Coordinates of C-alpha atoms in Angstrom, one line a residue:
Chain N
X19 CA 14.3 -35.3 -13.1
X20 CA 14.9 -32.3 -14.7
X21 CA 15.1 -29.2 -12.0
X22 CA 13.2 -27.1 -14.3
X23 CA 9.4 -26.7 -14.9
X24 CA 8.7 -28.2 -18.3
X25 CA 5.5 -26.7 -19.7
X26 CA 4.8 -23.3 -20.8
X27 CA 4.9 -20.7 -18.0
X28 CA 3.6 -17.0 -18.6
X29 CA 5.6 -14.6 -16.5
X30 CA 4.6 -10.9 -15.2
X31 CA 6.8 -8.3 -13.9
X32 CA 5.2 -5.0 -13.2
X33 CA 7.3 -3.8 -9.9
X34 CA 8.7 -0.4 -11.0
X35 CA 8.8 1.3 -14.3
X36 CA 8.4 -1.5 -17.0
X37 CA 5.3 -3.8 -17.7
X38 CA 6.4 -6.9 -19.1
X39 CA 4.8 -10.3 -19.9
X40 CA 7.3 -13.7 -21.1
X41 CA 6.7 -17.2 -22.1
X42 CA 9.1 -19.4 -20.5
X43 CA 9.3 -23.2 -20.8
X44 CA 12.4 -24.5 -19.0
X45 CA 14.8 -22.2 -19.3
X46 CA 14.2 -21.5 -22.7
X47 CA 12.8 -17.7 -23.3
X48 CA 9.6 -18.2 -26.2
X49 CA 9.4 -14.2 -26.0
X50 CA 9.7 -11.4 -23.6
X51 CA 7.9 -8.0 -23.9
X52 CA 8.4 -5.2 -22.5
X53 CA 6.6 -1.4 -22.4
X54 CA 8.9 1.1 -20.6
X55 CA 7.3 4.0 -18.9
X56 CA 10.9 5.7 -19.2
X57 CA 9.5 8.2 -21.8
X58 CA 6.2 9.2 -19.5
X59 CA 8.1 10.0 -16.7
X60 CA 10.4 11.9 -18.4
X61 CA 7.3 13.9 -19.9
X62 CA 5.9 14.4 -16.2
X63 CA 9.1 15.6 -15.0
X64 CA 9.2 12.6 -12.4
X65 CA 7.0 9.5 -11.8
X66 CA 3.2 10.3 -10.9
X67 CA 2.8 7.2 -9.1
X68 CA -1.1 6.9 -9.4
X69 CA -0.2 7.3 -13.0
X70 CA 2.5 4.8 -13.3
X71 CA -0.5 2.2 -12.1
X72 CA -2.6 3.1 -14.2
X73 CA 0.0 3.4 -17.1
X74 CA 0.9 -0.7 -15.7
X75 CA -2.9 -1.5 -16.3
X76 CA -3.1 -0.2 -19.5
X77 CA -0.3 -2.0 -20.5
X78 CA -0.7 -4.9 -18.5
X79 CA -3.0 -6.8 -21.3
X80 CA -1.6 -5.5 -24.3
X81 CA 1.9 -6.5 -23.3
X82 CA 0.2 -10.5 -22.5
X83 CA -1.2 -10.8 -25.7
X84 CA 2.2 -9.8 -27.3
X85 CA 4.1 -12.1 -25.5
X86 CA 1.5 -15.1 -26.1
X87 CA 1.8 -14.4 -29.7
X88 CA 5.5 -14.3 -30.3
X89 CA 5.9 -17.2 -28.2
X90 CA 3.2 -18.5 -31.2
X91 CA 1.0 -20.0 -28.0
X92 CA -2.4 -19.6 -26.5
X93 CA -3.6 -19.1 -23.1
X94 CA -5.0 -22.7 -23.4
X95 CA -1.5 -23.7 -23.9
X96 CA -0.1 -22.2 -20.2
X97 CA 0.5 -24.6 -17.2
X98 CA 1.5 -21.8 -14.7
X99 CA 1.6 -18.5 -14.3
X100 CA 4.6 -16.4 -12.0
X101 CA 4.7 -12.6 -10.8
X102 CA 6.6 -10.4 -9.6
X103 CA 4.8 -9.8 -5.7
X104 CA 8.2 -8.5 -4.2
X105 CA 9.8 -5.3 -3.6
X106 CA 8.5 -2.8 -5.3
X107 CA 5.8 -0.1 -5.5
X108 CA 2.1 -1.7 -4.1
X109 CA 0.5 0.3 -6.7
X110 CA 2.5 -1.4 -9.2
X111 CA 3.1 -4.4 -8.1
X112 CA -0.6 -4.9 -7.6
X113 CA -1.3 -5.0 -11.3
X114 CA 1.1 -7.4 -12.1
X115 CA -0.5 -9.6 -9.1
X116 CA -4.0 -9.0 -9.8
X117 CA -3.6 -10.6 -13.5
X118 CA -1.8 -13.2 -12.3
X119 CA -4.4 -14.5 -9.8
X120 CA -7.3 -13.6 -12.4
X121 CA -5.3 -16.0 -15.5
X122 CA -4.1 -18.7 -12.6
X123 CA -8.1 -19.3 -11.5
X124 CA -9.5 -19.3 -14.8
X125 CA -6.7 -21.0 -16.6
X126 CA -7.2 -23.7 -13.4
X127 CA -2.9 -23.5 -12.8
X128 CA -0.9 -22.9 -10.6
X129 CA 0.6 -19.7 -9.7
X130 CA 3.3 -18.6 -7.9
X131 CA 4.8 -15.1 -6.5
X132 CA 8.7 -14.5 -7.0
X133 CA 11.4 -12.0 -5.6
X134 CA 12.4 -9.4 -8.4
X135 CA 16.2 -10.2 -6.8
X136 CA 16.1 -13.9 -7.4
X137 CA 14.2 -13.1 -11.1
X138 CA 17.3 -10.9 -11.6
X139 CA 20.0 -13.7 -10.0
X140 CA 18.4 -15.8 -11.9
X141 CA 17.7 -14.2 -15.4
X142 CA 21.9 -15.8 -16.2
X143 CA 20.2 -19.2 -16.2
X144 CA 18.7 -18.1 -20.1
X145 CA 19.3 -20.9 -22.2
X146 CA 21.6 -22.4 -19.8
X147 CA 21.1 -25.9 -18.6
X148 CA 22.2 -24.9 -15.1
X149 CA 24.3 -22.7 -12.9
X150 CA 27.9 -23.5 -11.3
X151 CA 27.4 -23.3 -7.2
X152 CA 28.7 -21.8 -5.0
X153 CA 28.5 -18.4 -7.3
X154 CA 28.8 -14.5 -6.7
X155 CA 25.9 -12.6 -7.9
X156 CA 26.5 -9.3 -8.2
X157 CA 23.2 -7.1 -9.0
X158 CA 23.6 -3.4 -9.6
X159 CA 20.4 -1.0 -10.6
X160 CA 18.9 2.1 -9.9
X161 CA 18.0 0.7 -6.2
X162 CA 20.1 -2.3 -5.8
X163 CA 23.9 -2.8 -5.1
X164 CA 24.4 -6.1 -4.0
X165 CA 27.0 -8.6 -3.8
X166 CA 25.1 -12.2 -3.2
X167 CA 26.4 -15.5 -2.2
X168 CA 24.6 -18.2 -4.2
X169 CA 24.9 -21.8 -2.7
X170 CA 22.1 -23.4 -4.8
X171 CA 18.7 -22.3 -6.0
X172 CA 17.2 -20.2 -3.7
X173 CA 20.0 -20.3 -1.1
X174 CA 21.3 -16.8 -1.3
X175 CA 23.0 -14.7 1.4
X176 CA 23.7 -11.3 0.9
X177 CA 27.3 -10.5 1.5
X178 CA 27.8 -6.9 0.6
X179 CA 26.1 -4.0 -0.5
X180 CA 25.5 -0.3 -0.5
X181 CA 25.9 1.4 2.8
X182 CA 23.9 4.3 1.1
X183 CA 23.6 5.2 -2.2
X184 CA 22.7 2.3 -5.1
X185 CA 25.6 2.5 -8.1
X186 CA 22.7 3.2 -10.7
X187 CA 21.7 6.1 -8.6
X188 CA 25.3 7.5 -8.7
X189 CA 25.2 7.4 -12.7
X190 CA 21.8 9.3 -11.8
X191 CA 22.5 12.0 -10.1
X192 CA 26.3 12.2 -11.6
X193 CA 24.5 12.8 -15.1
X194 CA 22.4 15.2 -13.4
X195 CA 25.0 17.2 -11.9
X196 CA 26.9 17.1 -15.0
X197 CA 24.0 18.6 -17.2
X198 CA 23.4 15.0 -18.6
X199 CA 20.2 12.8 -19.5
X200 CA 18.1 10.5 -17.8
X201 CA 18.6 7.5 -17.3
X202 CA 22.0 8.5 -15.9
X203 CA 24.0 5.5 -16.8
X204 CA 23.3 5.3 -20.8
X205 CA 23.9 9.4 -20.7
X206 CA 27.6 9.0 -18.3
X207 CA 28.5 5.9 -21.3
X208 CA 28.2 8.3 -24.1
X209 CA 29.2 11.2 -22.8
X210 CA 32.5 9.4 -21.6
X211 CA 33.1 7.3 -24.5
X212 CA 36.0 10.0 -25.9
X213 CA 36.7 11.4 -22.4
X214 CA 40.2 10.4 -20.8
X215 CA 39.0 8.5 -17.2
X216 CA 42.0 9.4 -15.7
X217 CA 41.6 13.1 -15.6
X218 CA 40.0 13.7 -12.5
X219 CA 40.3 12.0 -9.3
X220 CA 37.0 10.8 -7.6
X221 CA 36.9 8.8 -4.6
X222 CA 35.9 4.7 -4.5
X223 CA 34.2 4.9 -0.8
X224 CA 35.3 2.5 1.6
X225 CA 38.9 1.7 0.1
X226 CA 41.1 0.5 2.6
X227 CA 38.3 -0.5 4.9
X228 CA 38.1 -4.4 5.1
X229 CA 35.0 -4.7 3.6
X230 CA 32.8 -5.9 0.5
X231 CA 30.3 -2.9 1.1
X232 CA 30.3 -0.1 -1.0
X233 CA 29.5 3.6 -0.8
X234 CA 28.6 5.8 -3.7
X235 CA 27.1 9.2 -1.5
X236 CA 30.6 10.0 -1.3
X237 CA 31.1 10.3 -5.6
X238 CA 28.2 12.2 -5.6
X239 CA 29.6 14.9 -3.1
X240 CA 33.0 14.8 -5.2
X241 CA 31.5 15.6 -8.4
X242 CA 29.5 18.2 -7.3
X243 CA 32.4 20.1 -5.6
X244 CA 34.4 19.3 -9.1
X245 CA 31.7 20.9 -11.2
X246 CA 31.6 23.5 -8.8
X247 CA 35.4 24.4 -8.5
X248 CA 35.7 23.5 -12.8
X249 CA 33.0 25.9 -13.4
X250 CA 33.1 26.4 -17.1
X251 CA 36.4 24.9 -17.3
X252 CA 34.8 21.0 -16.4
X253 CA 35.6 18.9 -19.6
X254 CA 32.1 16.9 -19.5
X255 CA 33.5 13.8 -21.5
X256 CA 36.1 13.7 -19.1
X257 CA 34.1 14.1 -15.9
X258 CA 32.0 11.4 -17.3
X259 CA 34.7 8.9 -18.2
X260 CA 36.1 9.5 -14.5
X261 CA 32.7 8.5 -12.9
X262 CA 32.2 5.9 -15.2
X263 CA 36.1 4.6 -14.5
X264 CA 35.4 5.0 -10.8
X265 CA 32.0 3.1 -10.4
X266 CA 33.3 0.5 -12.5
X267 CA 36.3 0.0 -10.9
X268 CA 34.9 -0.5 -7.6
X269 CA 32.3 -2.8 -8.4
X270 CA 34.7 -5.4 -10.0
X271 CA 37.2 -5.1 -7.4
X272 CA 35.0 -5.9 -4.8
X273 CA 32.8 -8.4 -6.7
X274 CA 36.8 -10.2 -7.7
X275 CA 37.5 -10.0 -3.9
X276 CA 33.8 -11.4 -2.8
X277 CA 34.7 -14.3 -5.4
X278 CA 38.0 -15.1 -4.2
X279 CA 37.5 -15.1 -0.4
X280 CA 34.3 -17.4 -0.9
X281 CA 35.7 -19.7 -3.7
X282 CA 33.6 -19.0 -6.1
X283 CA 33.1 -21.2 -9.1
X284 CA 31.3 -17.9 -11.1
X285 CA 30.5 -14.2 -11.3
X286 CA 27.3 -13.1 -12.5
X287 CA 26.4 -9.6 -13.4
X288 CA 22.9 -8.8 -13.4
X289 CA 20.3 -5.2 -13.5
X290 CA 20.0 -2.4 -14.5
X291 CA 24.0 -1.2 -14.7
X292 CA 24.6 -4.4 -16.4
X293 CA 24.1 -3.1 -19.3
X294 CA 27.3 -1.0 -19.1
X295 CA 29.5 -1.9 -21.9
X296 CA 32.8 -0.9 -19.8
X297 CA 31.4 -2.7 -16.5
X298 CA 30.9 -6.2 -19.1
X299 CA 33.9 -5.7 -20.2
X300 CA 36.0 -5.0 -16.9
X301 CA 34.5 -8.0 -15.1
X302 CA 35.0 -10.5 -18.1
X303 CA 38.7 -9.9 -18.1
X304 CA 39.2 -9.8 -14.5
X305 CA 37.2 -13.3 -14.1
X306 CA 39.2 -14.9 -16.7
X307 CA 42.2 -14.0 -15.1
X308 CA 40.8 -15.6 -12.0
X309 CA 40.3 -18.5 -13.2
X310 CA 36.7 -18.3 -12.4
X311 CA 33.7 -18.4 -15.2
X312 CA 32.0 -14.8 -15.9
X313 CA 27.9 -15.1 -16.8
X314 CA 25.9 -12.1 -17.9
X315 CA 22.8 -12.4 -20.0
X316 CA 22.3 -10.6 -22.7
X317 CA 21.1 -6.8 -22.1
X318 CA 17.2 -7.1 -22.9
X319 CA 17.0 -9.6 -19.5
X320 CA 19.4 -7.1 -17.6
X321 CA 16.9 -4.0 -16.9
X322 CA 13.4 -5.4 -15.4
X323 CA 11.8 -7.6 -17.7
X324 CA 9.0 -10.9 -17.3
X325 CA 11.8 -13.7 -18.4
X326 CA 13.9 -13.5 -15.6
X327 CA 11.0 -14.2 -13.0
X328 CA 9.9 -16.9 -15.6
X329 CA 13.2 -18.6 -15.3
X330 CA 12.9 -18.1 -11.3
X331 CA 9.5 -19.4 -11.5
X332 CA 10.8 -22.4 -13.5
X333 CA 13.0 -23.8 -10.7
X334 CA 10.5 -23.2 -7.6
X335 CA 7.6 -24.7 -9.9
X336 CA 9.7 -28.1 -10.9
X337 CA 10.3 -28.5 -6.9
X338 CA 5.9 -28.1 -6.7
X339 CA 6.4 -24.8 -4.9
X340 CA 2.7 -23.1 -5.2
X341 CA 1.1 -20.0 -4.1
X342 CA -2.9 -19.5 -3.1
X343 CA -5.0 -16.7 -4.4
X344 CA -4.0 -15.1 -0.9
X345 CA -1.1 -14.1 -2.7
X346 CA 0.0 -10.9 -1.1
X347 CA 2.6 -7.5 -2.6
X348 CA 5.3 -6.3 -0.4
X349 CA 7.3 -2.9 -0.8
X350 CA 9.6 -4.3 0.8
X351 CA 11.1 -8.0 1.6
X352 CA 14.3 -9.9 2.3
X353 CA 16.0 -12.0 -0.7
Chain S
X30 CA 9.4 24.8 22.3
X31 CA 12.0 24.8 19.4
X32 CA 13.2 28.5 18.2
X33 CA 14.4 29.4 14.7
X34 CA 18.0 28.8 14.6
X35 CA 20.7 28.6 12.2
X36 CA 24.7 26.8 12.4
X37 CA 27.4 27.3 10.5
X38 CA 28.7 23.7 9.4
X39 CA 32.4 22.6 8.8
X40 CA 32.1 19.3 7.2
X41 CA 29.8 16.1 6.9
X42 CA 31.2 14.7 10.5
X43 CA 29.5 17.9 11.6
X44 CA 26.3 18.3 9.7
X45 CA 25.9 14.4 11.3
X46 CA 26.3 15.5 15.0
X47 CA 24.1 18.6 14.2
X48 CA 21.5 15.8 13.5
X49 CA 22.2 13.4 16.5
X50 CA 22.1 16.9 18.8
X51 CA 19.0 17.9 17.1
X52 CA 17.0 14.3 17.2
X53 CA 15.7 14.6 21.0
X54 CA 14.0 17.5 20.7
X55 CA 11.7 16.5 17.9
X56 CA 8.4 14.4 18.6
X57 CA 6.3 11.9 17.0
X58 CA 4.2 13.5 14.4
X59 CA 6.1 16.4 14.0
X60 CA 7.8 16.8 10.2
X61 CA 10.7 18.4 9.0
X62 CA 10.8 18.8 5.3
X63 CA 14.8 18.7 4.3
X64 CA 15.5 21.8 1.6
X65 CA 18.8 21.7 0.1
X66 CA 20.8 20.3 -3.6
X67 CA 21.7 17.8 -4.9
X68 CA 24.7 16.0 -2.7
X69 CA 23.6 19.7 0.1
X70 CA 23.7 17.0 3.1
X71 CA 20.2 15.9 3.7
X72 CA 20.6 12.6 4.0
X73 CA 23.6 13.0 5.9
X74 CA 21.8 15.1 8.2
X75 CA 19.0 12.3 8.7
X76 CA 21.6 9.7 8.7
X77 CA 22.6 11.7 12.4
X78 CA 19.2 12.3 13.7
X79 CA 18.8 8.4 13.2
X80 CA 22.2 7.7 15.4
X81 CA 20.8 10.2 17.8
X82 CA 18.1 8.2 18.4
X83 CA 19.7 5.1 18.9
X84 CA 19.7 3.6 15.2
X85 CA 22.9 1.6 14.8
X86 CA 21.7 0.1 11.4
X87 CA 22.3 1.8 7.8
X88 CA 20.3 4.3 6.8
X89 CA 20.6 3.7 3.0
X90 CA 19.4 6.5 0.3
X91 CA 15.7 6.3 0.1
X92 CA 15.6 7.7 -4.0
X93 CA 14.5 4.3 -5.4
X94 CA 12.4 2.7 -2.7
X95 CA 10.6 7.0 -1.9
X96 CA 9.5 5.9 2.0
X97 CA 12.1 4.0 4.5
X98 CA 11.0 3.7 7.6
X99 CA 12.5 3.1 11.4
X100 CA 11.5 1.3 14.6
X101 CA 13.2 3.6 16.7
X102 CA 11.3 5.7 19.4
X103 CA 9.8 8.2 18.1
X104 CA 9.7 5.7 14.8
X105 CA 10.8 8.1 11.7
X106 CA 10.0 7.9 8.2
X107 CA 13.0 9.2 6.2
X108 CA 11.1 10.1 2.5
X109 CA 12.6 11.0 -0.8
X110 CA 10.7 12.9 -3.2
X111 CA 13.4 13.0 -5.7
X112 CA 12.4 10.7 -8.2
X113 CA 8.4 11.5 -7.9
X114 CA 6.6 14.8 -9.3
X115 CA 3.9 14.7 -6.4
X116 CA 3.4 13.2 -3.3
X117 CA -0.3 11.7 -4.2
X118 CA -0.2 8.0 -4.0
X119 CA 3.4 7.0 -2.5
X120 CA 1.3 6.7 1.0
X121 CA 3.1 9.3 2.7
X122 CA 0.4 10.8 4.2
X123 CA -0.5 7.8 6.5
X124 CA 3.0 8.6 8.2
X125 CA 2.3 12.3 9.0
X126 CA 0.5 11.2 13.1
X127 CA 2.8 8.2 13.6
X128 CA 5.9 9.3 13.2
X129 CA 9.0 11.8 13.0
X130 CA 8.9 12.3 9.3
X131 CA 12.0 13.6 7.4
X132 CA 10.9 14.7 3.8
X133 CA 13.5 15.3 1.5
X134 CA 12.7 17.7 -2.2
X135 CA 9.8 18.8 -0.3
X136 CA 8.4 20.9 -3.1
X137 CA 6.6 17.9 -4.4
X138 CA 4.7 17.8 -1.2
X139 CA 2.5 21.0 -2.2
X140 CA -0.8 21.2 -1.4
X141 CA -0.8 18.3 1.6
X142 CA 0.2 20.6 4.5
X143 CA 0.9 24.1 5.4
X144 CA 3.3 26.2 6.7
X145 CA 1.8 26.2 10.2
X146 CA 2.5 22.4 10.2
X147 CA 6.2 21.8 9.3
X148 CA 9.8 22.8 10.3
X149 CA 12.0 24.0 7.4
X150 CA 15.8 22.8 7.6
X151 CA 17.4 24.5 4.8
X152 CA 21.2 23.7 4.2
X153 CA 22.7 25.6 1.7
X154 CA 26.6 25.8 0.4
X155 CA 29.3 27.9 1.8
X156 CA 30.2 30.0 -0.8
X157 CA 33.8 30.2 0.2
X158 CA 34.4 26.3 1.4
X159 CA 33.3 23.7 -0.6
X160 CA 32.3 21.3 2.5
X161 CA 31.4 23.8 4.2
X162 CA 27.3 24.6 4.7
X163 CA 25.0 27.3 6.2
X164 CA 21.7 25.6 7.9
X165 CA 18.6 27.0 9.0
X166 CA 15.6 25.9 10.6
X167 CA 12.7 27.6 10.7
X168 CA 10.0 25.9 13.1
X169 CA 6.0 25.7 12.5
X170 CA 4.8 29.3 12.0
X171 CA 2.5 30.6 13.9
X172 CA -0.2 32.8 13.0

C-alpha cells in the first residue's frame, strides 16, 4: 500500500505572511499559489495584524480558486482538505482554519490540521517517492532555526536550535543595521554578491562549546559595533558578504556535525533562508563530501507555501489520520 | 516603592545581573516598556530578569512569534513590537493584570496606556566604549 494519500487533496496555509492554496495528490504538486503580504507590510511600516487577517480573508478565496484551476480540477473533484492550525498568529491561522472546516463539511471529506514544521520537513518529499530515514532536517526562517532528527514520518526530535535569535532574523536586522532592504536575507545576497567575505571578522556564537545549538544575538551585536566603529568607512558589500559567510558557515557546520554524530542517511534544507543561493550551495558540497545525500526543494516550496502541508497531509491521510470540525489554532505547539 | 535610578553598564554579563538584581522588586501587573536600538541590550536585560526569577530555560528572541510568555512567579510576558506597526490585535492587552510584562519598541504601544502606568528602562550606548551602556529607569509618574 502506497504511504501516500492517492486522491486530490486541497491544501491551505495561512499562518504568517502568505495566503496560499495547493492541489496535492500523492506527492505530486497539481499547483501551488501563493499571495504575499510582503509588499503591504512594507507599505504600513510593519505588520498591522488586524490587517494581515483581513488581508488573509481577502485572499483566502481568490488564492482557492487559482489553485483549483491550475491544478485544471473542481471542488467536486477533492477527497480531503489539510491546513495549517499550528504555530502561528490566531488571527491568521484562523482564516486558513475556518475555510478548511467550511469546504471539509460541505465537500462531505475529511479534513485534517498539520504543523507548519512538519509541512516545511516535509515540503523535500515533492515529487519524490519517499525519504531516506534516519535524516537531518535542518529548517531556517525568519522564526525557526532548527536542526531535526527525522526517524520516519512524523517521528521528529529536535536536536538543536537557536538559543536566541532565529538565522533569518539575523539577515533581518543585519540588513537593517547595514542600511539594507526588507526581507533581510534577499537584500544581505545582493548586496554581498561582489563583497570579499573575509574582510571583516564576525563571531559564529557557540564555537568551541560542545553543542549543535546556535546563537545569532551575538552577530547582531558585532555588526552594530562594526558599523559603528567603520562609520563611513564600512564597505557595505563587504559587511554583507561577511554576515552572509558567517551565518552560512555556521549553519552547515553544525547541520554536517548533527549528521555525522546521528548517522544520518540525508540533509534536508528547508524555509525561509533556504533560498539562499550560498547556503544551497555550501551544504551540497559539504554532504557530498560526506557521503551522505543533500535534499532541498526547489525555492517556491522553501518560504511558506500550501504544497508543503499538502505533502504533510498526504502521509497522515494514507495512515486514516482525521480531524473533527473541533479543529482548534495554536500560536504556539511542539513539533 | 521603586525610585528613578540610573547604572552605568560594562558589558552584556553586567546588563544580565542588572536584570536578575532588578527582577524581585517588580510585581505582577506592573510593565516595563524596554527603550533602546537595535542590538541596545533589551533582550539581554530580560533574559536576566528571567534568571532572577528562577527561569533556567532559554529565553529565545520574541521578533517572529511578538508575545512569549513564562510560568515563573510573578509569570512575565516578554513582547516584541519590532516587527508590528501597532499593538491592536497581537492580544497584548490581556497580559497587562496577569503578569510582569516586558515590552520591547514600545512606541508601537501608543495610545493603550499612559505614563502614570509604566516604568521606562532606557539603555542607551556609551559613547566612548562600544559594550559599554548607560541605563535609566524612570518609574510610574505620578501626578
Amino acid at each position: 500500500m502506497s504511504p501516500f494519500f492517492s486522491d486530490p487533496i486541497l491544501a491551505l496555509e495561512s499562518s504568517c505572511d502568505e495566503t496560499s492554496a495547493a492541489v496535492v495528490v500523492g506527492t505530486e504538486i497539481r499547483s501551488n499559489v501563493v499571495s504575499s503580504q510582503v509588499d503591504l507590510h512594507k507599505q504600513w511600516g510593519g505588520v498591522v495584524p488586524e490587517a494581515a487577517a483581513r488581508a488573509h480573508v481577502e485572499a483566502i478565496l481568490p488564492v482557492i480558486e487559482d489553485a483549483l484551476a491550475e491544478a485544471q480540477i473542481t471542488l467536486n473533484d477533492i477527497r480531503a482538505v489539510a491546513v495549517t492550525n499550528r504555530p502561528g498568529l490566531i488571527g491568521a491561522l484562523s482564516v486558513g482554519v475556518s475555510a478548511a472546516k467550511a469546504l471539509a463539511y460541505s465537500l462531505k471529506v475529511p479534513l485534517l490540521g498539520v504543523h507548519h514544521l512538519e509541512g516545511h520537513l516535509l515540503s523535500t518529499l515533492a515529487g519524490r517517492d519517499g525519504l531516506p530515514f534516519p535524516h537531518i532536517g535542518l529548517i531556517v526562517s525568519g522564526g525557526h532555526t532548527e536542526l531535526v532528527e527525522v526517524t520516519g514520518y512524523g517521528e521528529y526530535r529536535i536536536v538543536g536550535q537557536t538559543r536566541d535569535d532565529a538565522a533569518g532574523e539575523a539577515f533581518d536586522k543585519g540588513a537593517r543595521v547595514l542600511g539594507l532592504g526588507y526581507p533581510g536575507g534577499k537584500a544581505i545576497q545582493e548586496a554581498g554578491a561582489a563583497g570579499n567575505p573575509k574582510r571583516y571578522k564576525l563571531p559564529q556564537g557557540l564555537s568551541g562549546v560542545a553543542t549543535i545549538d546556535f546563537s545569532f544575538s551575538g552577530l547582531k551585536t558585532a555588526v552594530l559595533r562594526l558599523a559603528q566603529s567603520e562609520g563611513d568607512n564600512i564597505s557595505v558589500p563587504d559587511a554583507a558578504a561577511s554576515l552572509q559567510e558567517t551565518i552560512v558557515s555556521v549553519l552547515v557546520e553544525r547541520a554536517i556535525r548533527a549528521s555525522q554524530s546521528l548517522n544520518s542517511k540525508a540533509l534536508t534544507l528547508v524555509g525561509g533562508v533556504a533560498a539562499n543561493r550560498l547556503l544551497r550551495d555550501r551544504l551540497a558540497a559539504a554532504c557530498e563530501q560526506e557521503g551522505v545525500e543533500f535534499i532541498t526543494p526547489p525555492i517556491d516550496l522553501c518560504t511558506d507555501n500550501a504544497a508543503m502541508i499538502g505533502l504533510a497531509a498526504s502521509v497522515r491521510l494514507a495512515r486514516g489520520e482525521r480531524d473533527s470540525m473541533d479543529l482548534d489554532c495554536y500560536a504556539t505547539a511542539d513539533l | 516603592m521603586i525610585e528613578a535610578q540610573s547604572w552605568t553598564i560594562p558589558d552584556e554579563a553586567a546588563m544580565r545581573l542588572l536584570g536578575a538584581q532588578m527582577a524581585s522588586e517588580f510585581k505582577q501587573g506592573d510593565v516595563i516598556y524596554l527603550h533602546g536600538n537595535l542590538g541596545a541590550g533589551k533582550t539581554t536585560f530580560a533574559r536576566g530578569l528571567l534568571a532572577g526569577l528562577g527561569w533556567m530555560g532559554e529565553v529565545r528572541s520574541p521578533t517572529f512569534n511578538l508575545l512569549q510568555d513564562y510560568p515563573t512567579h510573578p509569570p512575565v510576558l516578554h513582547a516584541d513590537l519590532y516587527r508590528v506597526a501597532s499593538w491592536e490585535g497581537i492580544g497584548v492587552e490581556d497580559y497587562l493584570d496577569s503578569h510582569l510584562c516586558l515590552i520591547e519598541w514600545p512606541e508601537r504601544m501608543e495610545g493603550l496606556l499612559t505614563d502614570e502606568e509604566v516604568f521606562h528602562l532606557r539603555i542607551e550606548f556609551d559613547a566612548e566604549d562600544p559594550s559599554a551602556r548607560q541605563v535609566t529607569l524612570t518609574p510610574p509618574q505620578s501626578c
